[in-house]
Short mmCIF file of C-alpha atoms in Angstrom, two decimals:
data_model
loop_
_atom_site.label_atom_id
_atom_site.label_comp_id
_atom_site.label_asym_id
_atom_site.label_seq_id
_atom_site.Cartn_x
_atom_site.Cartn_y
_atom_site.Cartn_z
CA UNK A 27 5.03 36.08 -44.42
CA UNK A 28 2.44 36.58 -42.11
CA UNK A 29 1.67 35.85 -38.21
CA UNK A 30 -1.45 35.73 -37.09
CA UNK A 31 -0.91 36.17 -33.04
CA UNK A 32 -2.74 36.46 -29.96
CA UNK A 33 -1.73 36.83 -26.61
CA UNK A 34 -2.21 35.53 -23.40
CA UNK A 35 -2.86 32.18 -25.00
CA UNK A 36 -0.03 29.49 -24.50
CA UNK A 37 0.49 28.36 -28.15
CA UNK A 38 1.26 31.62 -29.87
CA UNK A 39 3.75 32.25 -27.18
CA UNK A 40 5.86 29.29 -28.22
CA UNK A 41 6.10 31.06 -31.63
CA UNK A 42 6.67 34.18 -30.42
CA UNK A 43 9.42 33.24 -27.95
CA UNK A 44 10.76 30.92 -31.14
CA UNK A 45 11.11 33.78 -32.65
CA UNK A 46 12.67 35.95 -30.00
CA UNK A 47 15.01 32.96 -29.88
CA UNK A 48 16.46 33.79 -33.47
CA UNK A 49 16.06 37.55 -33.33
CA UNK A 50 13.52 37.19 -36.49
CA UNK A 51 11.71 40.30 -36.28
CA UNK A 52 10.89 40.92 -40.51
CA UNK A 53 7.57 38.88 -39.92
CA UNK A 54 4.14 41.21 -40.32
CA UNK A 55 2.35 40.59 -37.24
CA UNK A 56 -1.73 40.76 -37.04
CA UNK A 57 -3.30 40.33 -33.61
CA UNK A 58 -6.34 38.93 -33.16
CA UNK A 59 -8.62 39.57 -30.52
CA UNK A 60 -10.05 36.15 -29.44
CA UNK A 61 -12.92 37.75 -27.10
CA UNK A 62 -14.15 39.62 -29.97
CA UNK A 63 -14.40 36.18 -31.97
CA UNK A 64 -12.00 37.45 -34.89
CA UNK A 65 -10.96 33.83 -35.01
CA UNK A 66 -14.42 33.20 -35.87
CA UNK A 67 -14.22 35.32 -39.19
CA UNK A 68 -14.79 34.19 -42.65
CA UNK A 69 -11.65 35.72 -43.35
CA UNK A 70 -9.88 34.04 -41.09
CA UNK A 71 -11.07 30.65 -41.38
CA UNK A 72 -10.41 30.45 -45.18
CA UNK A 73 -7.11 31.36 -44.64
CA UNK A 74 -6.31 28.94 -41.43
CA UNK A 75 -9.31 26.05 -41.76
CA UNK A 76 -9.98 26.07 -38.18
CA UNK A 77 -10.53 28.62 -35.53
CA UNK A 78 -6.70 28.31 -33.96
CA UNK A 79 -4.20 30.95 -33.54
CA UNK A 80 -1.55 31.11 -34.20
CA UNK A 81 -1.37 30.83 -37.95
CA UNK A 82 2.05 31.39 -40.13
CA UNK A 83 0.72 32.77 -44.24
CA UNK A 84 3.54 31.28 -46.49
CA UNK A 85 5.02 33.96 -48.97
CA UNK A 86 2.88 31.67 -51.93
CA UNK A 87 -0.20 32.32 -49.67
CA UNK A 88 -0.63 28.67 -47.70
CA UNK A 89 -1.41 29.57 -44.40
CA UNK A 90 -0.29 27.12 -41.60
CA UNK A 91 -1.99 26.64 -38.28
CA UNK A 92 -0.18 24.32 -35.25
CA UNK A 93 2.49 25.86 -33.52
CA UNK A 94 5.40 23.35 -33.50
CA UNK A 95 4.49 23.06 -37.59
CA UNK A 96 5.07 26.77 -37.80
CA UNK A 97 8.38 27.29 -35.46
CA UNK A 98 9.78 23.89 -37.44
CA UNK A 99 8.80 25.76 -40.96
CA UNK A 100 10.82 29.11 -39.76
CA UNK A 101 13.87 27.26 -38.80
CA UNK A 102 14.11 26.55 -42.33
CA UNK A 103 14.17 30.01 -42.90
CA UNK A 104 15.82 31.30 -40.50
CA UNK A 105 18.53 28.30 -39.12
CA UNK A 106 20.34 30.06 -36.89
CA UNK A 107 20.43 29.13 -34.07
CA UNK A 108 19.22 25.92 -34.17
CA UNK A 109 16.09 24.70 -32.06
CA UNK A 110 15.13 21.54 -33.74
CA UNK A 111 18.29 19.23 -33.90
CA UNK A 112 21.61 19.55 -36.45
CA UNK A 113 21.40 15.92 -37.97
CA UNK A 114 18.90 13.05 -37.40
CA UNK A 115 20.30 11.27 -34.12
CA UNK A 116 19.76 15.37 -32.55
CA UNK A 117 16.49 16.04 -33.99
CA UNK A 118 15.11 12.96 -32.92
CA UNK A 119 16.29 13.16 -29.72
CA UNK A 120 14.80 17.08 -29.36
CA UNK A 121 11.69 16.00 -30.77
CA UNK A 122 11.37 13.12 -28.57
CA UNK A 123 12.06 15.53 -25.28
CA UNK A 124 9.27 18.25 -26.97
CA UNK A 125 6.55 15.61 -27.35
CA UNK A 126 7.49 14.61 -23.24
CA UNK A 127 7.19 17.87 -22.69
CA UNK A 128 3.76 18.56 -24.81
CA UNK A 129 2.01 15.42 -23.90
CA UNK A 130 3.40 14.94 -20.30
CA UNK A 131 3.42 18.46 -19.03
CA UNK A 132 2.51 21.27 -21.02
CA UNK A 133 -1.05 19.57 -22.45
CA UNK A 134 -2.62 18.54 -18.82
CA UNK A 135 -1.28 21.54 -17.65
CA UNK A 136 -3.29 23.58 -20.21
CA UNK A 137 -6.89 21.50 -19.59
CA UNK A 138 -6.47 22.05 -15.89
CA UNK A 139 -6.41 26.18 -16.40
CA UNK A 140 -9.19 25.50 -18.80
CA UNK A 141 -11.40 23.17 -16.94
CA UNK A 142 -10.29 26.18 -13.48
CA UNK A 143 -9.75 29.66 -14.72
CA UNK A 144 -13.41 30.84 -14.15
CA UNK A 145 -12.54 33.49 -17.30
CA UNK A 146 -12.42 29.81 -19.40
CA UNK A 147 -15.81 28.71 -18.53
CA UNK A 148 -16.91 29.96 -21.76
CA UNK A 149 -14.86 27.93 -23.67
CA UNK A 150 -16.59 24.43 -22.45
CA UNK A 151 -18.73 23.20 -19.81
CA UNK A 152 -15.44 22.91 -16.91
CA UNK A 153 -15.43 19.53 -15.22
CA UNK A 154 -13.38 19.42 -11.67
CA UNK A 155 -12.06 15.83 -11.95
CA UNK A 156 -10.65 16.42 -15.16
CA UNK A 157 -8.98 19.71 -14.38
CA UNK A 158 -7.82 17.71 -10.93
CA UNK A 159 -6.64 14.39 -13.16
CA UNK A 160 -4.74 17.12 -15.51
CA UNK A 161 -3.15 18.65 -12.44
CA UNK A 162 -1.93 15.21 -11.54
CA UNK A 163 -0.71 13.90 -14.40
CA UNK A 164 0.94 17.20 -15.71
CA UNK A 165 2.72 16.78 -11.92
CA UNK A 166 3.88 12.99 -12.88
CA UNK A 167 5.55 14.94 -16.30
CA UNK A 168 7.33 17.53 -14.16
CA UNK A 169 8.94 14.85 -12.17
CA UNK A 170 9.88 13.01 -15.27
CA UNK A 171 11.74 16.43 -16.23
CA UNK A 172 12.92 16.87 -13.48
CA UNK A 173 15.34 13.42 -13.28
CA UNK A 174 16.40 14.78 -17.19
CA UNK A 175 17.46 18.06 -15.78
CA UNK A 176 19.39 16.65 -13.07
CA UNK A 177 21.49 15.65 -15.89
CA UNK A 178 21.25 18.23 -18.53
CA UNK A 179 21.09 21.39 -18.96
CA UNK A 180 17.90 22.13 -20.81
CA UNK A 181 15.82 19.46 -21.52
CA UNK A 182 16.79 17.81 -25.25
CA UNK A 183 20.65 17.93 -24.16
CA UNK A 184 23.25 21.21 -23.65
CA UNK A 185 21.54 24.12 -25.65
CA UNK A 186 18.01 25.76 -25.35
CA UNK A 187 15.67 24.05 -27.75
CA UNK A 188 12.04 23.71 -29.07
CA UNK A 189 11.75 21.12 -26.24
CA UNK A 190 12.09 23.95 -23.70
CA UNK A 191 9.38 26.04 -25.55
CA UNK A 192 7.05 23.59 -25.70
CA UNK A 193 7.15 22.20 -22.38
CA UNK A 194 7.29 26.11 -20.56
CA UNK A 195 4.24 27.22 -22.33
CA UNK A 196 1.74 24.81 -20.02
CA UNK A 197 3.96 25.54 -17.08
CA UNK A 198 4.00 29.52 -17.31
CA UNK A 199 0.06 29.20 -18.17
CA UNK A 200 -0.44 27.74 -15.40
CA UNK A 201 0.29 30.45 -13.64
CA UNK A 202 -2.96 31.80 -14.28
CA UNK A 203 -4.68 29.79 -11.96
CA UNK A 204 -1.43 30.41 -9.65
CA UNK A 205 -0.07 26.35 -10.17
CA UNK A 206 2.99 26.33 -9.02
CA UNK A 207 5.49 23.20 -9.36
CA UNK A 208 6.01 21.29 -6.25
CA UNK A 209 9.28 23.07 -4.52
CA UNK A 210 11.14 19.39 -4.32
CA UNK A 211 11.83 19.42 -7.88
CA UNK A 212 14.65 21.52 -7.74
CA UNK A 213 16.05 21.01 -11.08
CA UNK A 214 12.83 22.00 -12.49
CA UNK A 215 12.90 25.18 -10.79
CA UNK A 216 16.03 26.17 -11.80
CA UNK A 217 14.81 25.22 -15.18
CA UNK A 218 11.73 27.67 -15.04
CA UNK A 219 13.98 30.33 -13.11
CA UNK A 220 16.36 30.01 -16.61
CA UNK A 221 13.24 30.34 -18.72
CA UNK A 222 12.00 33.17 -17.40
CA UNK A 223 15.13 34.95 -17.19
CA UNK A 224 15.50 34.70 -21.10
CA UNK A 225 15.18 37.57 -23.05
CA UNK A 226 12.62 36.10 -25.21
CA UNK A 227 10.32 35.45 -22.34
CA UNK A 228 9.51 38.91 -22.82
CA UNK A 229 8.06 37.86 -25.88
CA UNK A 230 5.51 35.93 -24.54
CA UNK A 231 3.85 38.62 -22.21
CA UNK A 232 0.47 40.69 -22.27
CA UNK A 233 2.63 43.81 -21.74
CA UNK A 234 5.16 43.11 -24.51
CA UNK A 235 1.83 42.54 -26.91
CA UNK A 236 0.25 45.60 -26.21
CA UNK A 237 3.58 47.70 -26.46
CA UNK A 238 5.31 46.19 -29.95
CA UNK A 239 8.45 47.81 -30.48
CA UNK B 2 19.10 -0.77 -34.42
CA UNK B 3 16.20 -2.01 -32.44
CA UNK B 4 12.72 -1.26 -31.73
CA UNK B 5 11.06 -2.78 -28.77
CA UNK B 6 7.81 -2.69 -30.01
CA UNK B 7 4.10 -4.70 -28.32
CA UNK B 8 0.73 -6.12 -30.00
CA UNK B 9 -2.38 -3.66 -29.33
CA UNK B 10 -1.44 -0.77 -28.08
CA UNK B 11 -1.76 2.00 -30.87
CA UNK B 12 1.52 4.18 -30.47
CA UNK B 13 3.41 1.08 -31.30
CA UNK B 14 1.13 0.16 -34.19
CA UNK B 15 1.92 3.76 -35.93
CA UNK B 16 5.38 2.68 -35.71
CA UNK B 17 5.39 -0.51 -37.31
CA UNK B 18 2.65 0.74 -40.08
CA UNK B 19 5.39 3.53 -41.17
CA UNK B 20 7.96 0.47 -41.41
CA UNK B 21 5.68 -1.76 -43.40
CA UNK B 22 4.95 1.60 -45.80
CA UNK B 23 8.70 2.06 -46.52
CA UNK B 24 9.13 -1.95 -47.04
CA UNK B 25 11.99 -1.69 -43.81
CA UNK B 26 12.16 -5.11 -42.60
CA UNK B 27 16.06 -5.35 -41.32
CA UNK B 28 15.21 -3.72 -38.48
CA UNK B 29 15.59 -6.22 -35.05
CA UNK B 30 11.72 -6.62 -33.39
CA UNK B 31 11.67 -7.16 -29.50
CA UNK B 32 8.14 -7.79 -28.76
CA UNK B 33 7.27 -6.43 -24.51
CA UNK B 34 4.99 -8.17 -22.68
CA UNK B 35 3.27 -5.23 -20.74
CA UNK B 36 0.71 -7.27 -19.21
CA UNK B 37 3.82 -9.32 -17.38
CA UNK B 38 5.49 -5.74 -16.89
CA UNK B 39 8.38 -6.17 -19.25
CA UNK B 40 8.35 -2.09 -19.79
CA UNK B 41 8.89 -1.65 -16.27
CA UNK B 42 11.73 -4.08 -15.92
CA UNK B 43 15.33 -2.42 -15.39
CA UNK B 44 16.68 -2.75 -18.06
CA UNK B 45 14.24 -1.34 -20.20
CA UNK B 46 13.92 1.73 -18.01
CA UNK B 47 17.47 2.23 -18.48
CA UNK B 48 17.49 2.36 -21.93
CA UNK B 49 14.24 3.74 -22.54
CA UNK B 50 14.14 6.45 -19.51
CA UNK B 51 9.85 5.92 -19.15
CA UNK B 52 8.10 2.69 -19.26
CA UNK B 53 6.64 3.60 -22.67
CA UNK B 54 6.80 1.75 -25.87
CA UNK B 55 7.57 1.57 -28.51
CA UNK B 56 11.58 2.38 -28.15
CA UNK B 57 14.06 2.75 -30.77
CA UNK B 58 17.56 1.88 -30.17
CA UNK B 59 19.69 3.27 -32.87
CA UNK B 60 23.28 2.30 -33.99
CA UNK B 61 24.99 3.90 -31.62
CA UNK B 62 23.12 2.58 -28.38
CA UNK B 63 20.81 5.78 -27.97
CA UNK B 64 17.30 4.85 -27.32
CA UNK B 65 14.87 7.24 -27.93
CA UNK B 66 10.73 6.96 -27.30
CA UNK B 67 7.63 8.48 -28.77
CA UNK B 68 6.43 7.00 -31.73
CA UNK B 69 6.57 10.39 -34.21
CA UNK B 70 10.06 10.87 -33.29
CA UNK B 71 10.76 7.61 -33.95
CA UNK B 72 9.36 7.68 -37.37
CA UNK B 73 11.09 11.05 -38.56
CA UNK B 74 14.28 9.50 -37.59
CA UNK B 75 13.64 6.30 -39.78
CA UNK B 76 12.67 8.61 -43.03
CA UNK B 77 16.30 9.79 -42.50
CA UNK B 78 17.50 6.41 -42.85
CA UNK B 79 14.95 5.10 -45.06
CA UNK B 80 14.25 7.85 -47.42
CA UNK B 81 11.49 6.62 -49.85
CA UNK B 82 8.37 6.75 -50.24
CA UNK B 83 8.51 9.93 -48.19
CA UNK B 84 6.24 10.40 -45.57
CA UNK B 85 6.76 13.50 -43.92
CA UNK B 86 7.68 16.07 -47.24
CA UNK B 87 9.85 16.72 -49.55
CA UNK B 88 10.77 20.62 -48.86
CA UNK B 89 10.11 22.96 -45.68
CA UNK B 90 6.34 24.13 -47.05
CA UNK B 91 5.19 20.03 -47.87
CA UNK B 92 6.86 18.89 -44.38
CA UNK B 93 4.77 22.03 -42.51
CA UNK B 94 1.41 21.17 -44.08
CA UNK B 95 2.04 17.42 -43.25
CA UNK B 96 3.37 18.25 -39.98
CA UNK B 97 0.35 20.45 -39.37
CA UNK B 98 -2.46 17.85 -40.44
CA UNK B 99 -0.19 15.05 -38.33
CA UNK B 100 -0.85 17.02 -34.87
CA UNK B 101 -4.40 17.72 -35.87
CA UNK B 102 -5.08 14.46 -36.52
CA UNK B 103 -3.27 13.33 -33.27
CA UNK B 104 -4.60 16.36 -31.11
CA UNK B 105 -7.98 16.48 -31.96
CA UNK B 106 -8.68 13.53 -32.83
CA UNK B 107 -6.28 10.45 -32.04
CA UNK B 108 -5.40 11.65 -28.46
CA UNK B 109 -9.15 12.37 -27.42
CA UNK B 110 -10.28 8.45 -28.85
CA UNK B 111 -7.57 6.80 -27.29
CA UNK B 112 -8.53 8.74 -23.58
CA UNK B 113 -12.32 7.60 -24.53
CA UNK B 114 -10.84 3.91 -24.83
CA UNK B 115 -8.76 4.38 -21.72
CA UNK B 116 -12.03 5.38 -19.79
CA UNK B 117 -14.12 3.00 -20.81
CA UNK B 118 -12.55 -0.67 -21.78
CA UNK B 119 -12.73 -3.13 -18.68
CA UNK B 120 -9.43 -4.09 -19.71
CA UNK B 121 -8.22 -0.72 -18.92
CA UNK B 122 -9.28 -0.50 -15.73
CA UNK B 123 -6.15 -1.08 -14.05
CA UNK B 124 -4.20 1.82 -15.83
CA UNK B 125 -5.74 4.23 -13.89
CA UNK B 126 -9.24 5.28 -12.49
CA UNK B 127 -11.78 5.09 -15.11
CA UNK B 128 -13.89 8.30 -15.40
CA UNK B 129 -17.03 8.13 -17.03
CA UNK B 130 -17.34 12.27 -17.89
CA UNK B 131 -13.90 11.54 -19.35
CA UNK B 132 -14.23 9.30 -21.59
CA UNK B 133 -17.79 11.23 -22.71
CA UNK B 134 -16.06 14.66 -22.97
CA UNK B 135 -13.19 12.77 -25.49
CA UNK B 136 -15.93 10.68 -27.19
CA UNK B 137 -17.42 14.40 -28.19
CA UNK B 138 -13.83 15.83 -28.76
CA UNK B 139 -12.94 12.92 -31.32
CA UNK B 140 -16.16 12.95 -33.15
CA UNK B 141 -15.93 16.80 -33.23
CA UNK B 142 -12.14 16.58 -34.96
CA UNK B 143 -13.36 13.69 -37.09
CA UNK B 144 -16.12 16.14 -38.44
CA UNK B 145 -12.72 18.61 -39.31
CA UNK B 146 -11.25 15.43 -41.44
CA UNK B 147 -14.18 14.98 -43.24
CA UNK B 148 -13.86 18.88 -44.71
CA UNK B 149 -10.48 18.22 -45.46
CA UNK B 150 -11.15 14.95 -47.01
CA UNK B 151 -14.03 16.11 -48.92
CA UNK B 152 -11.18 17.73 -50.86
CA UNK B 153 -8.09 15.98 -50.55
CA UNK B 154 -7.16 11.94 -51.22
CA UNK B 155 -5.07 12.13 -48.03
CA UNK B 156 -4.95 14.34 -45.09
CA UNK B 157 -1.86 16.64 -45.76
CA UNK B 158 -2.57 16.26 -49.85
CA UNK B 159 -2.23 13.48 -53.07
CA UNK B 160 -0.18 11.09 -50.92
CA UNK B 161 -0.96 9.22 -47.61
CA UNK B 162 1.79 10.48 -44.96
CA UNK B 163 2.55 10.21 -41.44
CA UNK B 164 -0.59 12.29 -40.32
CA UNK B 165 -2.68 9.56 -42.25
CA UNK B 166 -0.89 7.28 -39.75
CA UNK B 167 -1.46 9.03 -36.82
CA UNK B 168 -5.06 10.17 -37.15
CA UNK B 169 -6.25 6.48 -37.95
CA UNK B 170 -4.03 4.93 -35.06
CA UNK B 171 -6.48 6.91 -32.87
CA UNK B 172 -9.90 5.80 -34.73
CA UNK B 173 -8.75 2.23 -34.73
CA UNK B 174 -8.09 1.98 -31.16
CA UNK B 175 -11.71 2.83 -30.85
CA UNK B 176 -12.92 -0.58 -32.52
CA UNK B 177 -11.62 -2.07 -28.51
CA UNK B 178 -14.82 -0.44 -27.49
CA UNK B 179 -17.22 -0.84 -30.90
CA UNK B 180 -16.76 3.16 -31.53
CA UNK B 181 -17.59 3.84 -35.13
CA UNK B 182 -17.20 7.48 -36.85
CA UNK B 183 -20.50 8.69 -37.70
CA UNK B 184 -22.17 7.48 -40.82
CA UNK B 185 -22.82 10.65 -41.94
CA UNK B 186 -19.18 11.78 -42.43
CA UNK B 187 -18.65 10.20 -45.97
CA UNK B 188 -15.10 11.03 -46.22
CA UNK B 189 -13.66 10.14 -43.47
CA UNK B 190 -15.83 6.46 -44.15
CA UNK B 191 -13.94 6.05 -47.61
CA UNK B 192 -10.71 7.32 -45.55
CA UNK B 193 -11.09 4.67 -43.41
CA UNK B 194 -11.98 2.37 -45.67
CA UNK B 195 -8.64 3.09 -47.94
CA UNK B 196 -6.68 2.77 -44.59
CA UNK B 197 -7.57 -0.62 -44.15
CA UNK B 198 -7.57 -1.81 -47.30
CA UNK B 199 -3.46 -0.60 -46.97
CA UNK B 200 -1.08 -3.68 -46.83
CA UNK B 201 0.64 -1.81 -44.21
CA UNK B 202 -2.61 -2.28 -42.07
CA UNK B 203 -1.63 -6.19 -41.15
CA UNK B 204 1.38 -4.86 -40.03
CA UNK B 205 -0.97 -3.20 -37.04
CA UNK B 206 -3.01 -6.41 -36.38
CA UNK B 207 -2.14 -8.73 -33.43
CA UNK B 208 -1.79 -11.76 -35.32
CA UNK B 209 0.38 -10.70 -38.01
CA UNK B 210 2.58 -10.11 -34.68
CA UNK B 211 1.78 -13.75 -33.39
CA UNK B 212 3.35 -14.89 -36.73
CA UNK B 213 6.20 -12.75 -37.42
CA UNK B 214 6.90 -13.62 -41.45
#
């Protein structure tokens, strides 16, 4: 198999940390550098259909784009430990808390550093209501996580799970346009505190990109 | 189990189209009336934890929301026809053409609707650049479906699945505000066409949920 990666961007990170999550590290890795368009490349977009990155190339040669479809494909191959749910009543419940998460948090989150970050102009004309009604409603999410983790752990119940991934990635992006989350939702911080003191957070930075091991 | 379930709203419609695929029909139906606030009422919130619907309350009193998770669960319990694969690479290409579908093209209609029916109005502030931006973002991932449907039956391959569901829930909502997809994109017409032509389709429909058979 093949990953094709980029960093800085929010959605390969989930696949990266996924995979820091389960120690997989037998995956050939090909980074693509986004500025230079090699997303844009014939090459590329026979393999993936569409100009998105991440991208997961099966062993028989189907290549996968989306990164929940890709990090729910590799716990197949690699179970252990689990990040999507043991039986149907778990994964249902984790895939409920990842689409809160994506939809509620991690998804306006994302538009408002796109529709901000002055580096993302380039990407589409930016609009300031919609990066402000993103900041807003990505706010509304964080408080809706932050009642769940003043009663669990991590999001989906008592064990790390895709959930977490999915809903950090919009949150850490936001950093680049230094969003913080409002410092009453104190469960939520000590949520992002735990995130970031994972190992595979590491995963997920620049620095770790430009240094593989 | 239960689903709490409402006319016109298209989450809730992908939810009882996946039901009326798989023939389930011994499932109770609690009809909300969001209009009179009946997804805001306490009891509801307790079980549901967000004033979303549709819910699902299985056997053993846990309710869980969002309409994909929903689904999933229900092809554990009601195995055939299968809708979201048969092995790891099937479910990953479904899964893949499912958020693609939803993310670039469902999502981005229903915020067009959002921003633009009178009706809607009192959900939240209705932003004209909004619902243009999503109008642009729909049509562009409707132009993606008609490449893939230019060579597949279905979205994710020979058989309609749960991304069939999902992408049309989203292109259906548009009729509230007379949005058509472009003539020009042939597929995605006789798409369309085959979706409504689906039994399952009535299932969607307001009156079929006036007069429950």
């Amino acid at each position: 198999m093949k990953l094709y990666d980029t960093p800085l961007a929010p959605n390969p990170r989930r696949v990266r940390w996924f995979m820091a999550e389960k120690g997989i590290d037998d995956i050939e890795i090909v980074t693509l550098n986004l500025i230079a368009g090699e997303h844009r490349q014939p090459d590329y977009l026979a393999k993936a259909g569409v100009p998105n990155v991440p991208a997961l190339e099966m062993d028989d040669g189907t290549t996968i784009t989306e990164s929940v479809a890709i990090c729910r494909y590799l716990e197949s191959r690699y179970p252990e430990p689990n990040l999507f749910g043991r039986n149907p009543e778990e994964t249902a419940v984790i895939e409920m808390w990842m689409r809160r998460g994506e939809m509620l948090v991690s998804n306006p989150l994302m538009m408002m550093v796109r529709h901000t970050h002055p580096a993302l102009a380039a990407l589409e004309a930016q609009v300031p209501e919609i990066a402000e009604k993103n900041r807003e409603s990505g706010i509304r999410g964080l408080k809706l996580l932050d009642r769940r983790l003043a009663e669990s752990e991590w999001l989906a119940g008592p064990r790390l799970t895709i959930a977490d991934i999915v809903a950090f990635s919009g949150v850490d992006f936001g950093r680049m346009i230094k969003f913080q989350a409002p410092e009453d939702l104190a469960h939520v911080g000590r949520w992002i505190a735990a995130m970031r003191a994972r190992p595979a957070a590491a995963a997920g930075m620049p620095q770790a990109q430009a240094q593989p091991a």
